[in-house]
Each structure stands twice: as C-alpha cells, then as structure tokens.
CSV table of C-alpha atoms and ligand atoms in Angstrom, one decimal:
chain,number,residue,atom,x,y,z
A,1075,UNK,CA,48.4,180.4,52.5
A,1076,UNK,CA,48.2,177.1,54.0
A,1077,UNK,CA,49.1,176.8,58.2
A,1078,UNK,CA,51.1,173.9,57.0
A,1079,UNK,CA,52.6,170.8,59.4
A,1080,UNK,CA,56.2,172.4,61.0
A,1081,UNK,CA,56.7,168.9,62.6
A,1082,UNK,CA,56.4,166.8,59.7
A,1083,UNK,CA,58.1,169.4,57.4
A,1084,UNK,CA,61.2,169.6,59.8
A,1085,UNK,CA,61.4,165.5,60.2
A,1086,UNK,CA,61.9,165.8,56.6
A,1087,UNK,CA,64.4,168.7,56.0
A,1088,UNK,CA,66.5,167.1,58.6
A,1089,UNK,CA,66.5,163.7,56.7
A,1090,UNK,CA,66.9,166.0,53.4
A,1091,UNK,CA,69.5,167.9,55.3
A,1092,UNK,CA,71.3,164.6,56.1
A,1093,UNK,CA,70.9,162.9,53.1
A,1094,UNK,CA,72.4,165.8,50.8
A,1095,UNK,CA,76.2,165.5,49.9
A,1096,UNK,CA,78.8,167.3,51.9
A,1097,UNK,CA,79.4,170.1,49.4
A,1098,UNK,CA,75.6,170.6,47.9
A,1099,UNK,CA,75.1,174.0,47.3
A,1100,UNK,CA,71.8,173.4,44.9
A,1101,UNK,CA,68.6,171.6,45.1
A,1102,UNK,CA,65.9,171.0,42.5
A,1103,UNK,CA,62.6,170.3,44.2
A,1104,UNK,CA,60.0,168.3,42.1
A,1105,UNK,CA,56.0,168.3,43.1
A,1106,UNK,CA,56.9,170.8,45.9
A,1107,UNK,CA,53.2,171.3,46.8
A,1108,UNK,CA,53.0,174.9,48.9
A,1109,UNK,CA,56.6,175.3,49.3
A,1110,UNK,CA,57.0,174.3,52.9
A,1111,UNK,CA,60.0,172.1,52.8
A,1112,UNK,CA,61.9,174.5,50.3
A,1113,UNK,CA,61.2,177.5,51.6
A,1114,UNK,CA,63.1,175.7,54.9
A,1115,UNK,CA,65.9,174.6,52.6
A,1116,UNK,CA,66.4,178.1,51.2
A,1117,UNK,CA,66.7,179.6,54.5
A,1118,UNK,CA,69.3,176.9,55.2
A,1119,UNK,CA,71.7,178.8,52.9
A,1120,UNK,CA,70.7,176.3,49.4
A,1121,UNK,CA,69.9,177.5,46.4
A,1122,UNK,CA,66.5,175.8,45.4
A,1123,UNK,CA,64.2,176.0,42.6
A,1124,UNK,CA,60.4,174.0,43.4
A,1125,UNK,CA,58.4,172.7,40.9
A,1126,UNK,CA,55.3,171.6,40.5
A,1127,UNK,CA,52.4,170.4,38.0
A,1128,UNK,CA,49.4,172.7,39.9
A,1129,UNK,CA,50.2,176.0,39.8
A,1130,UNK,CA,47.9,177.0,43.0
A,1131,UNK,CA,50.8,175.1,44.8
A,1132,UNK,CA,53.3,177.1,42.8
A,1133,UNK,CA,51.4,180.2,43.8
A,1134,UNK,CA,51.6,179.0,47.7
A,1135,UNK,CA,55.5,178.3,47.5
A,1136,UNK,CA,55.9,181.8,45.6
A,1137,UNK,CA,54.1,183.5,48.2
A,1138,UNK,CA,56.4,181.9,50.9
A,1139,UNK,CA,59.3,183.8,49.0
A,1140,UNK,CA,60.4,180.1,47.2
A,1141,UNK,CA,62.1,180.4,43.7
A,1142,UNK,CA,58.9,178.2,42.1
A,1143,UNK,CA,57.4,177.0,38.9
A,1144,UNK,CA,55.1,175.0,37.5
A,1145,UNK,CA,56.4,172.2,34.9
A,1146,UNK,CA,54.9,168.6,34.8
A,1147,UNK,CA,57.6,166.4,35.4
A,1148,UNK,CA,59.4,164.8,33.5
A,1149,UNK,CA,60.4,167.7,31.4
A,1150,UNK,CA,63.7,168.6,30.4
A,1151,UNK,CA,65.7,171.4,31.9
A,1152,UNK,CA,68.7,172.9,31.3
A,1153,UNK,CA,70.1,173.9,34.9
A,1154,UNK,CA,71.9,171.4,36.9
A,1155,UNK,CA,71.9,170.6,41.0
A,1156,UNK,CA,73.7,168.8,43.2
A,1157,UNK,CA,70.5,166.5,44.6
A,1158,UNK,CA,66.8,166.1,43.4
A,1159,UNK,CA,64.3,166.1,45.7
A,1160,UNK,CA,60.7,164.1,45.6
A,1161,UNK,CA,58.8,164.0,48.7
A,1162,UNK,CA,55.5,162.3,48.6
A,1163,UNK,CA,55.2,163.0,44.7
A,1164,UNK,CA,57.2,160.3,43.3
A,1165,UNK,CA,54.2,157.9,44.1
A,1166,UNK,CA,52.1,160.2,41.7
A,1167,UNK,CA,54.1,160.3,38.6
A,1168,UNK,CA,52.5,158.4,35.6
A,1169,UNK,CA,56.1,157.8,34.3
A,1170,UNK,CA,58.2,156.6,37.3
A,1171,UNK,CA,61.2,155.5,35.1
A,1172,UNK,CA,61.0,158.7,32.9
A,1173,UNK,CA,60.6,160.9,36.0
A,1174,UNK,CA,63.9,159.0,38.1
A,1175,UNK,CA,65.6,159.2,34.6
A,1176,UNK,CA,65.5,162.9,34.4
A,1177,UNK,CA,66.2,163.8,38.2
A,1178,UNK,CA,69.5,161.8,37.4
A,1179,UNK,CA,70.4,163.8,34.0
A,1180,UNK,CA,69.7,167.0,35.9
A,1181,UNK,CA,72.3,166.2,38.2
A,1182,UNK,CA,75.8,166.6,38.5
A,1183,UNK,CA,77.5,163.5,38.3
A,1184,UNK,CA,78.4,161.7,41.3
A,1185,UNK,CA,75.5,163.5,43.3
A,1186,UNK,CA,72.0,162.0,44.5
A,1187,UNK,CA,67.9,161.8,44.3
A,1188,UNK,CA,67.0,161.8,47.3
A,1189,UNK,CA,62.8,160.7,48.3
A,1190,UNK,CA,60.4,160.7,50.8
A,1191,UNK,CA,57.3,158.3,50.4
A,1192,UNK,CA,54.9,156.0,52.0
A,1193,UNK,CA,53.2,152.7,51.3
A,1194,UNK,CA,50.6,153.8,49.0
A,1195,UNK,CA,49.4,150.2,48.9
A,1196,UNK,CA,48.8,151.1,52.6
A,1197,UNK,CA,50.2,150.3,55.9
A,1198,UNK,CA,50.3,146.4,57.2
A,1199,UNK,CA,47.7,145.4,60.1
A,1200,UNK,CA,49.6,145.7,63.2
A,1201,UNK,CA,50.1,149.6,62.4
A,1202,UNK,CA,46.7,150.4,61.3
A,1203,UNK,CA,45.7,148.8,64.6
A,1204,UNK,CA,48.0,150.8,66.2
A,1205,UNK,CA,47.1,153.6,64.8
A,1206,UNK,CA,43.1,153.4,64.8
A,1207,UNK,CA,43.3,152.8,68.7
A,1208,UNK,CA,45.7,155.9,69.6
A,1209,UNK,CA,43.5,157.9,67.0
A,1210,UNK,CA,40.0,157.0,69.0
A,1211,UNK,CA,41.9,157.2,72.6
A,1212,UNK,CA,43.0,160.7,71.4
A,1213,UNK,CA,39.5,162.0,70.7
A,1214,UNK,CA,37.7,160.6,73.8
A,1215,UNK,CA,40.6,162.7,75.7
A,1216,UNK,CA,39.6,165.7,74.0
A,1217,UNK,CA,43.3,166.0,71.8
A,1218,UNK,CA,41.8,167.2,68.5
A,1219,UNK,CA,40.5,170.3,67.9
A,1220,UNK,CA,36.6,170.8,67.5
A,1221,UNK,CA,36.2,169.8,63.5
A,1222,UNK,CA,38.5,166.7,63.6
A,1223,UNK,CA,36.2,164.0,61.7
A,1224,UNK,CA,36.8,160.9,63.4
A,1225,UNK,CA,35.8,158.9,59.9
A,1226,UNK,CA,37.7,160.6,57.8
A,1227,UNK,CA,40.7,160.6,59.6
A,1228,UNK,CA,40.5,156.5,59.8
A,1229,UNK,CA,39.8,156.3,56.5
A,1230,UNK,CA,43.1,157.4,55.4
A,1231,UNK,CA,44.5,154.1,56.4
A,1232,UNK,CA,42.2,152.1,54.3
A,1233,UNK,CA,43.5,151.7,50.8
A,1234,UNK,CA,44.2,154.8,49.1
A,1235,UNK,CA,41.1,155.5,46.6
A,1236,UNK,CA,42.8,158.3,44.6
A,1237,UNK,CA,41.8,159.8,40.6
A,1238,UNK,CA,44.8,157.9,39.4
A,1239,UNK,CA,46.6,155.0,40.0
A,1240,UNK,CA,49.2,155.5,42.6
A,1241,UNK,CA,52.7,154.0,42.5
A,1242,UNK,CA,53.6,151.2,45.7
A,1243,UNK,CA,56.5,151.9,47.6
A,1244,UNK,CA,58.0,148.7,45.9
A,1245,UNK,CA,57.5,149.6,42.5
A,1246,UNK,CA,59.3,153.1,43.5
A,1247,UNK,CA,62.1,151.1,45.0
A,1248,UNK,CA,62.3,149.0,42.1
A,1249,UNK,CA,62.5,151.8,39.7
A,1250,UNK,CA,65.2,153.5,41.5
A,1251,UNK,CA,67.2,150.5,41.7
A,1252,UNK,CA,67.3,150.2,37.9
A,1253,UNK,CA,68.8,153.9,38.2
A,1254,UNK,CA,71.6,152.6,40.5
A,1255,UNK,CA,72.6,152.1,44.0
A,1256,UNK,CA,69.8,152.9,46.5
A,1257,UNK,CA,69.7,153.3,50.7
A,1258,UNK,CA,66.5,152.3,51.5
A,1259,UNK,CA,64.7,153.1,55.0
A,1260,UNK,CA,61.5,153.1,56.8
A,1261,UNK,CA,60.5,156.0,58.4
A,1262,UNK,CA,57.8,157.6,60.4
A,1263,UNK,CA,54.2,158.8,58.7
A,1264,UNK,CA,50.7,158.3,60.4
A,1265,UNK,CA,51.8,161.3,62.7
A,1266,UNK,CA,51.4,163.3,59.6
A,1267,UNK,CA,47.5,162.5,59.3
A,1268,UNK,CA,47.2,164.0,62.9
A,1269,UNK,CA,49.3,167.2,62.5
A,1270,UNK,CA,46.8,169.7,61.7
A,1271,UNK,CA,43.9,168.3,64.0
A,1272,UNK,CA,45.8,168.2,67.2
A,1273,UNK,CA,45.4,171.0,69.7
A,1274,UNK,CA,49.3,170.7,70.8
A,1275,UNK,CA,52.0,171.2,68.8
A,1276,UNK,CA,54.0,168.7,71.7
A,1277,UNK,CA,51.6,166.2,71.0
A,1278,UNK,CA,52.5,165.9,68.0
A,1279,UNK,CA,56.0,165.4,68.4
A,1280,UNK,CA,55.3,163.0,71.0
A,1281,UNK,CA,53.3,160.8,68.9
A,1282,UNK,CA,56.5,161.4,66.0
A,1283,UNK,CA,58.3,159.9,69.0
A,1284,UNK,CA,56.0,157.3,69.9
A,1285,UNK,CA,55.5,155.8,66.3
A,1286,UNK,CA,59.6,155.9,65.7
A,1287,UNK,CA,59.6,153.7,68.8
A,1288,UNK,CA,57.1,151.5,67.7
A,1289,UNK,CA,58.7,151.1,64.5
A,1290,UNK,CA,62.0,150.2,65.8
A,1291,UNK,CA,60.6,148.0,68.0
A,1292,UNK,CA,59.1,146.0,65.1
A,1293,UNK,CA,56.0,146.6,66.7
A,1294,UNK,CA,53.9,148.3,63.8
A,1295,UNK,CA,55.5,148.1,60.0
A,1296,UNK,CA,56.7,151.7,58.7
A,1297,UNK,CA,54.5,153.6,56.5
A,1298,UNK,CA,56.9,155.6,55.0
A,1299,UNK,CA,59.7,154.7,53.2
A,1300,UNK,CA,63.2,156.8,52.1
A,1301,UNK,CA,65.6,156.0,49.6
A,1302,UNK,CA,68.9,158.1,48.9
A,1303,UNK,CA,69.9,157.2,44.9
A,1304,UNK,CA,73.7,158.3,44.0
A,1305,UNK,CA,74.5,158.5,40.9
B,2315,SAM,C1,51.3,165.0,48.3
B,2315,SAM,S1,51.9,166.4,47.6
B,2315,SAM,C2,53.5,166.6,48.4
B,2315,SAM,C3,53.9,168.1,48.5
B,2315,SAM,C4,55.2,168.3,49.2
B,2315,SAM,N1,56.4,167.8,48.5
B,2315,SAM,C5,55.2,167.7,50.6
B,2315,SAM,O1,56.0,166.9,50.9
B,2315,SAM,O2,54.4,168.2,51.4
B,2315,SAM,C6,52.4,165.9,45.9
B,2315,SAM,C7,52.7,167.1,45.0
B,2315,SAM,O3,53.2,166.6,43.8
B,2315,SAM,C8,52.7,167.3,42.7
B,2315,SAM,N2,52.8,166.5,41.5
B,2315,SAM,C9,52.1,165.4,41.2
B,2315,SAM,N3,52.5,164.9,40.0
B,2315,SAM,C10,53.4,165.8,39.5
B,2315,SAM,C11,54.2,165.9,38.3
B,2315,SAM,N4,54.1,165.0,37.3
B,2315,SAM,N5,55.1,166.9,38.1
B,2315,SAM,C12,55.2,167.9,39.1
B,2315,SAM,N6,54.5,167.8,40.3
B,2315,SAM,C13,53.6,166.8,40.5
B,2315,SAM,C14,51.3,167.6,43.1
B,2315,SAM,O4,50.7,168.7,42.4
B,2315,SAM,C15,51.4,167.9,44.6
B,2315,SAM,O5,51.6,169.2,44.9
C-alpha cells in the first residue's frame, strides 16, 4: 500500500468536509486513486462508495477497508448520494460534460458536486518562481530525504506532458457552470509535489502555510482551484 500524503489528504477532507450539505449522510467518490481521502470520509461517520477506472487503485482503496470499485466514469448507476466527489480526476475525463452530467443525476436533488483541481495548463510565473527557489533553498539545507531528484521535482511545474490531453482548470469551470451555479476558489497545491520527499512531516505543513500566505497575498497565482456545484 501506498505511504500516502496525510497533509494534503486532510487539507482536502476538511474542504470536502466543509463543502458537504448540512444533512449529507452519502458520498460517491469518482477516480478515488488509493482510497486515501475516502477511507478519511468513512471514518468520519459517511457512507462512501470510491470508484475508479484502474483497478490497482481500487485494490489500494479496498485494502484500506474503503467500499471501492472500478467503473470508467461516466457510467450510469443506480444508487443515489447526497454530494459527488472529484478530486484531481475531473481534469482527466475525456467527456467533461458527460462525466458533470452524471455526478448531477446521481444526486439527490438540491445536493452538490463538489471538486478539487489544479491548473493543468500550469501555474503562472510568479508561483513557479516561487516555487523553484524554496524547492532549491530546501535541498541545499538538507530538507529532502536522500532520493529526492531535484529535476524531476522542477519539472512538474513545466507544462504537464501527460498520454492524454488534460482538461484546464477553465474549461472544468466552464463545464460546471453549464450544469448550474458554481463557488469557485483557489486553493493551495505545489506543497503536494513536496509531501513525500520531505524529511518532516511540520515542514510540510509549514510550507501549506507558507503557500496559503502567498496566495492571499496575491504574491504567487493559486495552482489549484475548487468549485462547489449545487444542483
Ligand atoms: C490524480 S489521481 C487522484 C486520486 C485521488 N482522488 C486523490 O485526490 O489523490 C486521478 C485518479 O482518477 C482516476 N480516473 C481517471 N479517469 C477516470 C475515469 N474516467 N473514471 C474513473 N476514474 C478515473 C485515475 O485512475 C486516478 O486514480
């Protein structure tokens, strides 16, 4: 199993746990990767069922005791929830308007999609600055642990090069406005490249910190983006 990223995967569950309406008692996760997130949501009290199109993933998520299956979405199901979730997979779906179009049928009405992404078109300059500098001041101070590839790591800011076209942010945010009304906000993401490379678990919450800062201080543009559809 996966070690997985606890900071990133609770920033999320509490913007999930936020986001959700008062009275949600089920959640359908879609492209749920190893199960992380729901796994948290379950032991939150929520009834959740994860799915998602590689079924190694499923495997993970079923091995971390998460009600899991795998299903290419869209597909059509017959159970109904009280939110959808997509975090980080929305921007992979061939067939954005098909796959918001089915989150909201699976839904009971009045309740929400709720999504997690980042600009897969990649972030603007003033954050990849940002971002290249505290990544090479951290590994002349020793922060990373002894296989961190300083390259590799950088090049995940360049434009994503990935097997298949990758939805932008924008064209997720336009496709969920033709759904309905959507809260759209930026929200904090290079941290996750770090997560697993850093020696200290507190250094990576202090550099979630330190990027939320910088974001609200309009000093680097936000890589990642939520948006809360209702229905
Ligand atoms: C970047 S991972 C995100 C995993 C997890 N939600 C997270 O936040 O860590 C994207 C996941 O979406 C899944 N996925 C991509 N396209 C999918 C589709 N059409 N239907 C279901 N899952 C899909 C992938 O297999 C992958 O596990």
């Amino acid at each position: 199993m996966t070690t997985g990223a606890p900071v990133a995967t609770k920033y999320t569950f509490d913007f999930v746990r936020r986001s959700l309406p008062e009275q949600a008692r089920s959640v359908l996760e879609i492209g749920c990767g190893a199960g992380e997130l729901a796994a948290r949501l379950a032991g939150a009290g929520l009834q959740v069922l994860a799915l998602d199109s590689d079924s190694a993933c499923v495997a993970e998520a079923k091995a971390r005791g998460v009600d899991a299956v795998a299903l290419d979405w869209p597909s059509a199901i017959e159970q109904r929830f009280d939110a959808v979730l997509f975090t980080r997979s929305l921007h992979h779906i061939h067939d954005l308007d098909g796959a918001i179009a089915e989150a909201v049928a699976v839904l009971r009405p009045g309740e929400r999609v709720i999504v997690e992404d980042f600009r897969s078109e990649g972030g603007g300059p003033c954050g990849r600055a940002w971002f290249s500098g505290l990544v090479r001041l951290l590994h002349s101070a020793g922060a990373f642990r002894p296989d961190f590839d300083l390259e590799h790591t950088l090049g995940k800011i360049e434009t994503v090069d990935h097997e298949h076209p990758l939805h932008s942010s924008g064209a997720i945010a336009d496709a969920l406005a033709r759904a309905g009304p959507v809260e759209a906000d930026d929200s904090a993401y290079y941290f996750r490249y770090l997560e697993a490379d850093l020696r200290s678990p507190d250094a990576v919450c202090r550099l979630l910190e330190y990027e939320l800062e910088m974001i609200s201080a309009d000093a680097i543009e936000a890589l990642g983006k939520r948006f809360v559809l209702s229905t």
